[in-house]
Short mmCIF file of C-alpha atoms and ligand atoms in Angstrom, two decimals:
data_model
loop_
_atom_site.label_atom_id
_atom_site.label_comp_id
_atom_site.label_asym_id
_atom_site.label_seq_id
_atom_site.Cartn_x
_atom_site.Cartn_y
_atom_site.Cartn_z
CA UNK Y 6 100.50 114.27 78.31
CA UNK Y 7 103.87 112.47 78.86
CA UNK Y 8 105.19 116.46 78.75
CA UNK Y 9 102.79 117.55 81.49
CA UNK Y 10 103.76 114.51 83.65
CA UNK Y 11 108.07 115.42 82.99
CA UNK Y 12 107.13 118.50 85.21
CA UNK Y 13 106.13 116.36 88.33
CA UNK Y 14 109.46 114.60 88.19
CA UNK Y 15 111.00 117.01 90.87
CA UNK Y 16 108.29 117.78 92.70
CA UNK Y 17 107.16 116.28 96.50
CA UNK Y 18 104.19 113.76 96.28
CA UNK Y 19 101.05 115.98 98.22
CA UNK Y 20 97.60 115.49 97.73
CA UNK Y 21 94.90 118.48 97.36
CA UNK Y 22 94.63 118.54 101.41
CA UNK Y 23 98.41 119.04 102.19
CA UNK Y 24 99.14 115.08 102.61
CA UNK Y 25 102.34 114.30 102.07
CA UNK Y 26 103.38 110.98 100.75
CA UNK Y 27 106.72 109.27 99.37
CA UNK Y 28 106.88 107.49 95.66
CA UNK Y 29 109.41 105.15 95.43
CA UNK Y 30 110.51 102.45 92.89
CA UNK Y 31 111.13 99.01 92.71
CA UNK Y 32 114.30 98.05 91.33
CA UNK Y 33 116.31 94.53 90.47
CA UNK Y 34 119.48 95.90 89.47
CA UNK Y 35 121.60 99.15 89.88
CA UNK Y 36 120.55 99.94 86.16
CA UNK Y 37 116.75 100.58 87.03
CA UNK Y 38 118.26 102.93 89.61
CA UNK Y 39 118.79 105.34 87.02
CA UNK Y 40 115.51 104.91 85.32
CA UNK Y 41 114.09 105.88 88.71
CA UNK Y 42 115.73 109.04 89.29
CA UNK Y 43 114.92 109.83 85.86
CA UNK Y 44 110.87 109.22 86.44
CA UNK Y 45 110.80 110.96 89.66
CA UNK Y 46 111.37 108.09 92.64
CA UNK Y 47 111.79 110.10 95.94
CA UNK Y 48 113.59 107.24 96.83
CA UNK Y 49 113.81 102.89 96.51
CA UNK Y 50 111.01 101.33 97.89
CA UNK Y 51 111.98 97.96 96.90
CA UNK Y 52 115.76 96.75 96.21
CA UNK Y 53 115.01 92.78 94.99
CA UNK Y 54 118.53 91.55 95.93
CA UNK Y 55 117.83 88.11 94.22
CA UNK Y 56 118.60 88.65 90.87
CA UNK Y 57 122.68 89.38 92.13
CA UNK Y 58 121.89 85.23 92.82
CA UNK Y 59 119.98 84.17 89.90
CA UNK Y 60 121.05 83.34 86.19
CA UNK Y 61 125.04 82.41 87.37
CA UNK Y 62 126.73 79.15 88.95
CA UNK Y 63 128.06 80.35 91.79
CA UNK Y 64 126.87 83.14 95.12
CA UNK Y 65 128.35 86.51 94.64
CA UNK Y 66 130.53 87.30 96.44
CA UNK Y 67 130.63 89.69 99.27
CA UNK Y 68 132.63 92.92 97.59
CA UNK Y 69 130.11 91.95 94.33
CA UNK Y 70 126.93 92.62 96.48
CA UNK Y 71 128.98 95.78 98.14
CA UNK Y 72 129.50 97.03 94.23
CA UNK Y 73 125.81 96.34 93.52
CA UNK Y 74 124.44 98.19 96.90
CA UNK Y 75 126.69 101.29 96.63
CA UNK Y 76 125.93 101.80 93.74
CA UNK Y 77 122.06 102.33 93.82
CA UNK Y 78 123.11 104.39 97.29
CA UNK Y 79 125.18 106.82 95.44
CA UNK Y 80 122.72 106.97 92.56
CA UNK Y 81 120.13 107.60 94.95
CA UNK Y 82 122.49 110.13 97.08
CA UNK Y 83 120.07 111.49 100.27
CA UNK Y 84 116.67 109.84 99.23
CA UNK Y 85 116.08 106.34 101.19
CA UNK Y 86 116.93 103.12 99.91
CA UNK Y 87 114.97 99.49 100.93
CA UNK Y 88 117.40 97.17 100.37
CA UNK Y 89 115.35 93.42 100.99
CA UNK Y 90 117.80 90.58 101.65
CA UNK Y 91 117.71 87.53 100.04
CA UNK Y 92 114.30 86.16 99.00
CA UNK Y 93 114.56 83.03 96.80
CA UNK Y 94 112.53 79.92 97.24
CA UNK Y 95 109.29 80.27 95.63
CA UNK Y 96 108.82 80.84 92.40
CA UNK Y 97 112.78 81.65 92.20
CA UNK Y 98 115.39 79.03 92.47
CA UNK Y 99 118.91 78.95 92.51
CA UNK Y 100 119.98 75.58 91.21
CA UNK Y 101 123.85 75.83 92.35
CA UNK Y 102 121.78 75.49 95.99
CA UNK Y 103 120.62 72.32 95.04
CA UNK Y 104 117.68 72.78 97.29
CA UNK Y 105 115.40 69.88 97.41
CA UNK Y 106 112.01 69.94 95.52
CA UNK Y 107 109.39 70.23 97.76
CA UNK Y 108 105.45 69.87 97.73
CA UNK Y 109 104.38 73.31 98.23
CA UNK Y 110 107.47 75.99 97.46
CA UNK Y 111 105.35 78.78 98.48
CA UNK Y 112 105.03 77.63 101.88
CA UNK Y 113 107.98 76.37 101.86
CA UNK Y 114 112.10 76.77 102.85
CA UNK Y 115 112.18 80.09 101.33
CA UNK Y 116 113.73 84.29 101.87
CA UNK Y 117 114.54 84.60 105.41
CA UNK Y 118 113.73 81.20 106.71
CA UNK Y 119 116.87 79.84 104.41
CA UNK Y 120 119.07 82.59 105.55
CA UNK Y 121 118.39 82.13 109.16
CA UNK Y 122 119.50 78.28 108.13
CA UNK Y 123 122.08 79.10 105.55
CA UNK Y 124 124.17 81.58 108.28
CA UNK Y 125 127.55 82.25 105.72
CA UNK Y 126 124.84 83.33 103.27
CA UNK Y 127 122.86 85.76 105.29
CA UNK Y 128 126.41 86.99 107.18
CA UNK Y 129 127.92 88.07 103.61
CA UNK Y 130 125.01 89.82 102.28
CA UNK Y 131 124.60 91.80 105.89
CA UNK Y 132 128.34 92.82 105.52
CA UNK Y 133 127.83 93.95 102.51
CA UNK Y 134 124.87 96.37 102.93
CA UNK Y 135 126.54 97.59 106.14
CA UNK Y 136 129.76 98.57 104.27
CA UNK Y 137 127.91 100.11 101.68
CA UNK Y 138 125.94 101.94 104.34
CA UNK Y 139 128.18 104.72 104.59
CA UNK Y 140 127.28 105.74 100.74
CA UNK Y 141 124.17 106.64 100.92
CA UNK Y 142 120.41 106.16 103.19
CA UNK Y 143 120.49 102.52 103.34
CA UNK Y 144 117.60 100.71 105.27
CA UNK Y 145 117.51 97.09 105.46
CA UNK Y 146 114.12 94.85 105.17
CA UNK Y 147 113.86 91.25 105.79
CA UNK Y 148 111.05 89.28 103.52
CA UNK Y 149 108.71 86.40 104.48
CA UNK Y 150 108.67 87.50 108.41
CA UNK Y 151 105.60 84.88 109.94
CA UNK Y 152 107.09 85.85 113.09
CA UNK Y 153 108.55 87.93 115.84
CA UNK Y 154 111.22 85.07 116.71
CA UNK Y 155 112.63 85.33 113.24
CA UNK Y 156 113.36 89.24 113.08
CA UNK Y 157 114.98 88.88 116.78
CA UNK Y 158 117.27 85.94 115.34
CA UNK Y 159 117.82 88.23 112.12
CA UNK Y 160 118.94 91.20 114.23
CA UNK Y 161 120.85 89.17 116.25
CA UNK Y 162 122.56 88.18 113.56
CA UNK Y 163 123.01 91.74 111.72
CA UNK Y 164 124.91 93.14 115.07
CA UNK Y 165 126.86 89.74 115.19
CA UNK Y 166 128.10 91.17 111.61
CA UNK Y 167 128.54 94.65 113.29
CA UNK Y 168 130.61 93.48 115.80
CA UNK Y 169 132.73 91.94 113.56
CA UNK Y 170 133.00 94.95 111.10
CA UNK Y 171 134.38 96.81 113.88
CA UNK Y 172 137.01 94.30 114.60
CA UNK Y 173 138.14 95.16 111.43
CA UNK Y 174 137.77 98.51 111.98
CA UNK Y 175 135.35 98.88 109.00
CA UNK Y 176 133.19 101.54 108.39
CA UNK Y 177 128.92 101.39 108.57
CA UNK Y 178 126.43 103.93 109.18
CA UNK Y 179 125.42 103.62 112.70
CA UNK Y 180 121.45 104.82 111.75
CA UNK Y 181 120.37 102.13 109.42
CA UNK Y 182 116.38 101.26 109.83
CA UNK Y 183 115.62 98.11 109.86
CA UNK Y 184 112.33 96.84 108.92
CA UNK Y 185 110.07 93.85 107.53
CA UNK Y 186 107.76 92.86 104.22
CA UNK Y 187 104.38 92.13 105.72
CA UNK Y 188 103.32 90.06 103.38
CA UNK Y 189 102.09 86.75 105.32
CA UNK Y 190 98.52 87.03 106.89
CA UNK Y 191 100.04 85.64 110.77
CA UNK Y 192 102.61 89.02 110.04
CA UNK Y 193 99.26 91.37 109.54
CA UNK Y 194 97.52 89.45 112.53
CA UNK Y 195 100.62 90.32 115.19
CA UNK Y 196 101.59 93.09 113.06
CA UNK Y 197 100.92 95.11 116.64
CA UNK Y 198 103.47 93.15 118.30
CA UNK Y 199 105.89 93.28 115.27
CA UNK Y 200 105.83 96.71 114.83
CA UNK Y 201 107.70 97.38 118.56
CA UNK Y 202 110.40 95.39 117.26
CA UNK Y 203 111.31 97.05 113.64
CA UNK Y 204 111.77 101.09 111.81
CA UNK Y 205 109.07 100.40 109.38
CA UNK Y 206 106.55 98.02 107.55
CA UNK Y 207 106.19 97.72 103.94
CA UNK Y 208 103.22 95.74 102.62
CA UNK Y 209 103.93 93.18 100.14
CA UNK Y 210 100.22 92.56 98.71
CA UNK Y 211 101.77 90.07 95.83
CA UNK Y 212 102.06 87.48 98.61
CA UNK Y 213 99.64 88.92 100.88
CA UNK Y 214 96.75 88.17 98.44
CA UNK Y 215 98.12 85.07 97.61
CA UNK Y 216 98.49 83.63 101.39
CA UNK Y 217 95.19 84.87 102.64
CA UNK Y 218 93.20 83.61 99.80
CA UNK Y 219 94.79 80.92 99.35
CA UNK Y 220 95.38 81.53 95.86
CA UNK Y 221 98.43 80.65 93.97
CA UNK Y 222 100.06 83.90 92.48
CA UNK Y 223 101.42 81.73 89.67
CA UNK Y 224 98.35 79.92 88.63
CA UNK Y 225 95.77 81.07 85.72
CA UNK Y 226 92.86 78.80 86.18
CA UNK Y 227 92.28 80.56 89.88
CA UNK Y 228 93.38 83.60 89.09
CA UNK Y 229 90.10 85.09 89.07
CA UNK Y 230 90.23 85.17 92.59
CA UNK Y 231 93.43 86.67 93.02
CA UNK Y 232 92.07 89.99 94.13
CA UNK Y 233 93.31 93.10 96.30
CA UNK Y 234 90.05 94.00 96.24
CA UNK Y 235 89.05 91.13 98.56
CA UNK Y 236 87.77 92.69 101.81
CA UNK Y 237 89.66 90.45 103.60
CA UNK Y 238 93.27 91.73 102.04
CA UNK Y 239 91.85 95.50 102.44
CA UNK Y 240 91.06 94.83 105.69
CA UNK Y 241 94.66 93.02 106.57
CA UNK Y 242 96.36 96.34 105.13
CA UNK Y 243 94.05 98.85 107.22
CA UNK Y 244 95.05 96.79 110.36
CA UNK Y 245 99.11 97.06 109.32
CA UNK Y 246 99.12 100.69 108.73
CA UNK Y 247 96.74 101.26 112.05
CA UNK Y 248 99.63 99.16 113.71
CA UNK Y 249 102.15 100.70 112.65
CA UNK Y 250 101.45 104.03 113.40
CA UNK Y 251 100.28 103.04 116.91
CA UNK Y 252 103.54 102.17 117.09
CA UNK Y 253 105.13 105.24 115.40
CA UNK Y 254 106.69 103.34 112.95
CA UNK Y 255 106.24 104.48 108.76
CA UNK Y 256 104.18 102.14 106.45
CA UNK Y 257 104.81 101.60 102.84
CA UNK Y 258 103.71 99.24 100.59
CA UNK Y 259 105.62 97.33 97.37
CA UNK Y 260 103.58 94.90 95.99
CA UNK Y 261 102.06 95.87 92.85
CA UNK Y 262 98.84 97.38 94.17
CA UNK Y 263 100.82 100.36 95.46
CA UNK Y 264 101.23 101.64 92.02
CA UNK Y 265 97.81 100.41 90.46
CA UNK Y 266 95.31 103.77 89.83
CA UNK Y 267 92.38 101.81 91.47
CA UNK Y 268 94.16 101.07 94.88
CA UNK Y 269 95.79 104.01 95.40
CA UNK Y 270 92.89 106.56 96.54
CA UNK Y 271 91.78 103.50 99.23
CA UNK Y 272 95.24 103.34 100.24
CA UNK Y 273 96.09 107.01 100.60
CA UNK Y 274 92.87 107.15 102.77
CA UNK Y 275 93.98 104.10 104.62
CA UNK Y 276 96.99 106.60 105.67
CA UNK Y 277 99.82 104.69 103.64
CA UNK Y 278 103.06 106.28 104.09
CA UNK Y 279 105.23 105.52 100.93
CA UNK Y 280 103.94 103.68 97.89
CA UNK Y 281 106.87 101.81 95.53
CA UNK Y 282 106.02 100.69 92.37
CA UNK Y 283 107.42 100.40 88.73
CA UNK Y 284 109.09 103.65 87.84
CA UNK Y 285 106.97 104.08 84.96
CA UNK Y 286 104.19 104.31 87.14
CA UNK Y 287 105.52 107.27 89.25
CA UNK Y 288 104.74 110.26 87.79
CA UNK Y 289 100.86 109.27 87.00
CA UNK Y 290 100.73 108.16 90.73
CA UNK Y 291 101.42 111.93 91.95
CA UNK Y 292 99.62 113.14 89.63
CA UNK Y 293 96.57 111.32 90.55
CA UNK Y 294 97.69 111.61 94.19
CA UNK Y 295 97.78 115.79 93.71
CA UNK Y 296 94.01 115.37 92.96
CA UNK Y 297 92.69 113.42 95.64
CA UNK Y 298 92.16 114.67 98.78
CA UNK Y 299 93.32 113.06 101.87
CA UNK Y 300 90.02 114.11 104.33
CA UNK Y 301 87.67 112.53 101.82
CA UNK Y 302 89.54 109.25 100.96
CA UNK Y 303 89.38 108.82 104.34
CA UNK Y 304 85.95 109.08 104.69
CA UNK Y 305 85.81 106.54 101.12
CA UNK Y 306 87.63 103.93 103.47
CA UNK Y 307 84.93 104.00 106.05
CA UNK Y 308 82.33 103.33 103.28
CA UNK Y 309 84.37 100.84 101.66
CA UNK Y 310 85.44 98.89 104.79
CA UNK Y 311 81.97 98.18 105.54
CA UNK Y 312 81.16 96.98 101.73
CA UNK Y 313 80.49 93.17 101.42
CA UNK Y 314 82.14 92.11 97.92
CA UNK Y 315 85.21 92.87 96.00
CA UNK Y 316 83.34 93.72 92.95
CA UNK Y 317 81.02 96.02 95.00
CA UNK Y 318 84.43 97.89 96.32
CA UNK Y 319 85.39 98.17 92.68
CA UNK Y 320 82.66 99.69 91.66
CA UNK Y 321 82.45 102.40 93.93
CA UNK Y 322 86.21 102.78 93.60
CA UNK Y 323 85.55 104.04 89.83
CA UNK Y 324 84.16 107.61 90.66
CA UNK Y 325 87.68 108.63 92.30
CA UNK Y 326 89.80 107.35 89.46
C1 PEP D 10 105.26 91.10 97.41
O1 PEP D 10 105.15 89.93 97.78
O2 PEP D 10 104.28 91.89 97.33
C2 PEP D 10 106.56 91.65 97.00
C3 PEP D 10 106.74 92.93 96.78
O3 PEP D 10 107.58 90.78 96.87
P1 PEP D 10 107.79 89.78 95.64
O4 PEP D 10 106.81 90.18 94.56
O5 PEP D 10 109.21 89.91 95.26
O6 PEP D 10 107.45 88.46 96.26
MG1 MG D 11 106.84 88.67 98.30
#
């Protein structure tokens, strides 16, 4: 079977109907960058910039991150590349930050609220996508957006670090998108508003399950309600994508439901633009995607939109997988 799948690895993503769709991958390093051209990724969904931070005394440096991001560009040559900035806090620390402990860290000073705070931070990594831009088809996603005040203070900040490049007459590609995680329920809510503001959206159900349940990702004893399945998360990401295309802008989606065999059929329906996931999951995604049709997972959505349970919406789910 693994044999029949090896054929899909150069082929576009289209389901029976003529939809096309993009697989990406999510990545932590410039290693898995390889592993996803090798498993079919029509581009990077998801670059997790964090790990150049974690497990080492010090930030990296500026030309470090530059190494790091042209790299995965030039592996990836023409196909797109979703470079997230910073998003620590959390579950991930960086003890040379000494940050203080706090109550909640999930709702805490975390991703882009620290590097709207922390400005040398945020400036470095921004130079160093934008002079890696000129390798390859960088676009550049903030996580953690709650708001429409931080991505204005975010851009502001990214052509503050353009201005400066060309003071130094530095090189950056002058078409970069720029877009956001939505990933925090107020995000879906004003995701109309947000979407006049930014390239693209890409979903980030990890988070958005756990903020609009209110349901630690982290925590076993209430993990039984930790569910994508919840009509109130499928609902959220029907009213992104809807947004976003009002808008005109491309929706993707990197949390792990993009890749799971159950969600995918709902969210092909639902219209999703590109789906990132692990790059092992890739080729079984279009393969399952080639026998779907678009026109009738649309018509599933309806059905399952107006279903009252998650378990209900799982059920029915099972006769498309
Ligand atoms: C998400 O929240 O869905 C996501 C992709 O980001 P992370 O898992 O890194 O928080
Ligand atoms: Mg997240």
């Amino acid at each position: 079977e693994k044999r029949e799948l090896m054929k899909l690895v150069n082929r576009a993503t289209v389901s029976k109907d003529e939809k096309v769709v993009e697989l990406g991958a999510n990545i932590g390093n410039p290693m898995d960058a390889e592993k996803a051209n090798e498993n079919g990724a029509e581009g990077i969904g998801l670059y997790r910039t964090e790990f150049l931070y974690m497990d080492r005394k010090t930030l990296p440096t500026e030309e470090e991150q530059f190494q790091a991001y042209r790299k995965v560009l030039e592996i990836m040559g023409k196909r797109p590349v979703v470079i997230r900035t910073l998003d620590i806090g959390g579950d991930k620390e960086l003890p040379y930050m000494n940050l203080p402990k706090e109550m909640n860290p999930f709702l805490g000073y975390r991703a882009i609220r620290i590097c709207l705070k922390e400005k040398d931070i945020f400036k470095t990594q921004l130079r160093a996508l934008l002079r890696a831009s000129v390798y390859g088809n960088l676009k550049i996603m903030y996580p953690m957006i709650s708001s429409l005040e931080e991505i204005r203070e975010a851009n502001a900040m990214l052509e503050e670090v353009k201005r400066e490049l060309e003071k130094e007459a530095i090189n950056y590609a002058s078409d970069i998108e720029v877009g956001i995680m939505i990933e925090i329920p107020a995000a879906a809510i004003i995701s109309d508003l947000l979407a006049k503001e930014v390239d693209f959206f890409s979903i980030g159900t990890n988070d958005l399950v756990q903020y609009t349940t209110a349901v630690d990702r982290m925590n076993e004893k209430v993990s039984y309600l930790y569910n994508p399945f919840n009509p109130a998360v499928l609902r959220l990401i029907k009213l992104i994508i809807d947004n976003g295309h009002k808008a005109g802008i491309w929706v993707g989606m990197c949390g792990e439901a993009a890749g799971d065999k159950r969600l995918i059929p709902i969210l092909l329906g639902m219209g999703l633009d590109e789906f990132s996931m692990s790059a092992g999951s890739i080729l079984s995604a279009r393969n399952q995607i080639q026998n779907l049709s678009y026109d009738k997972m649309k018509q599933a959505v309806d059905q399952v939109l107006a279903m009252n349970t998650a378990e209900v919406i799982e059920a029915f789910i099972e006769q498309y997988i």
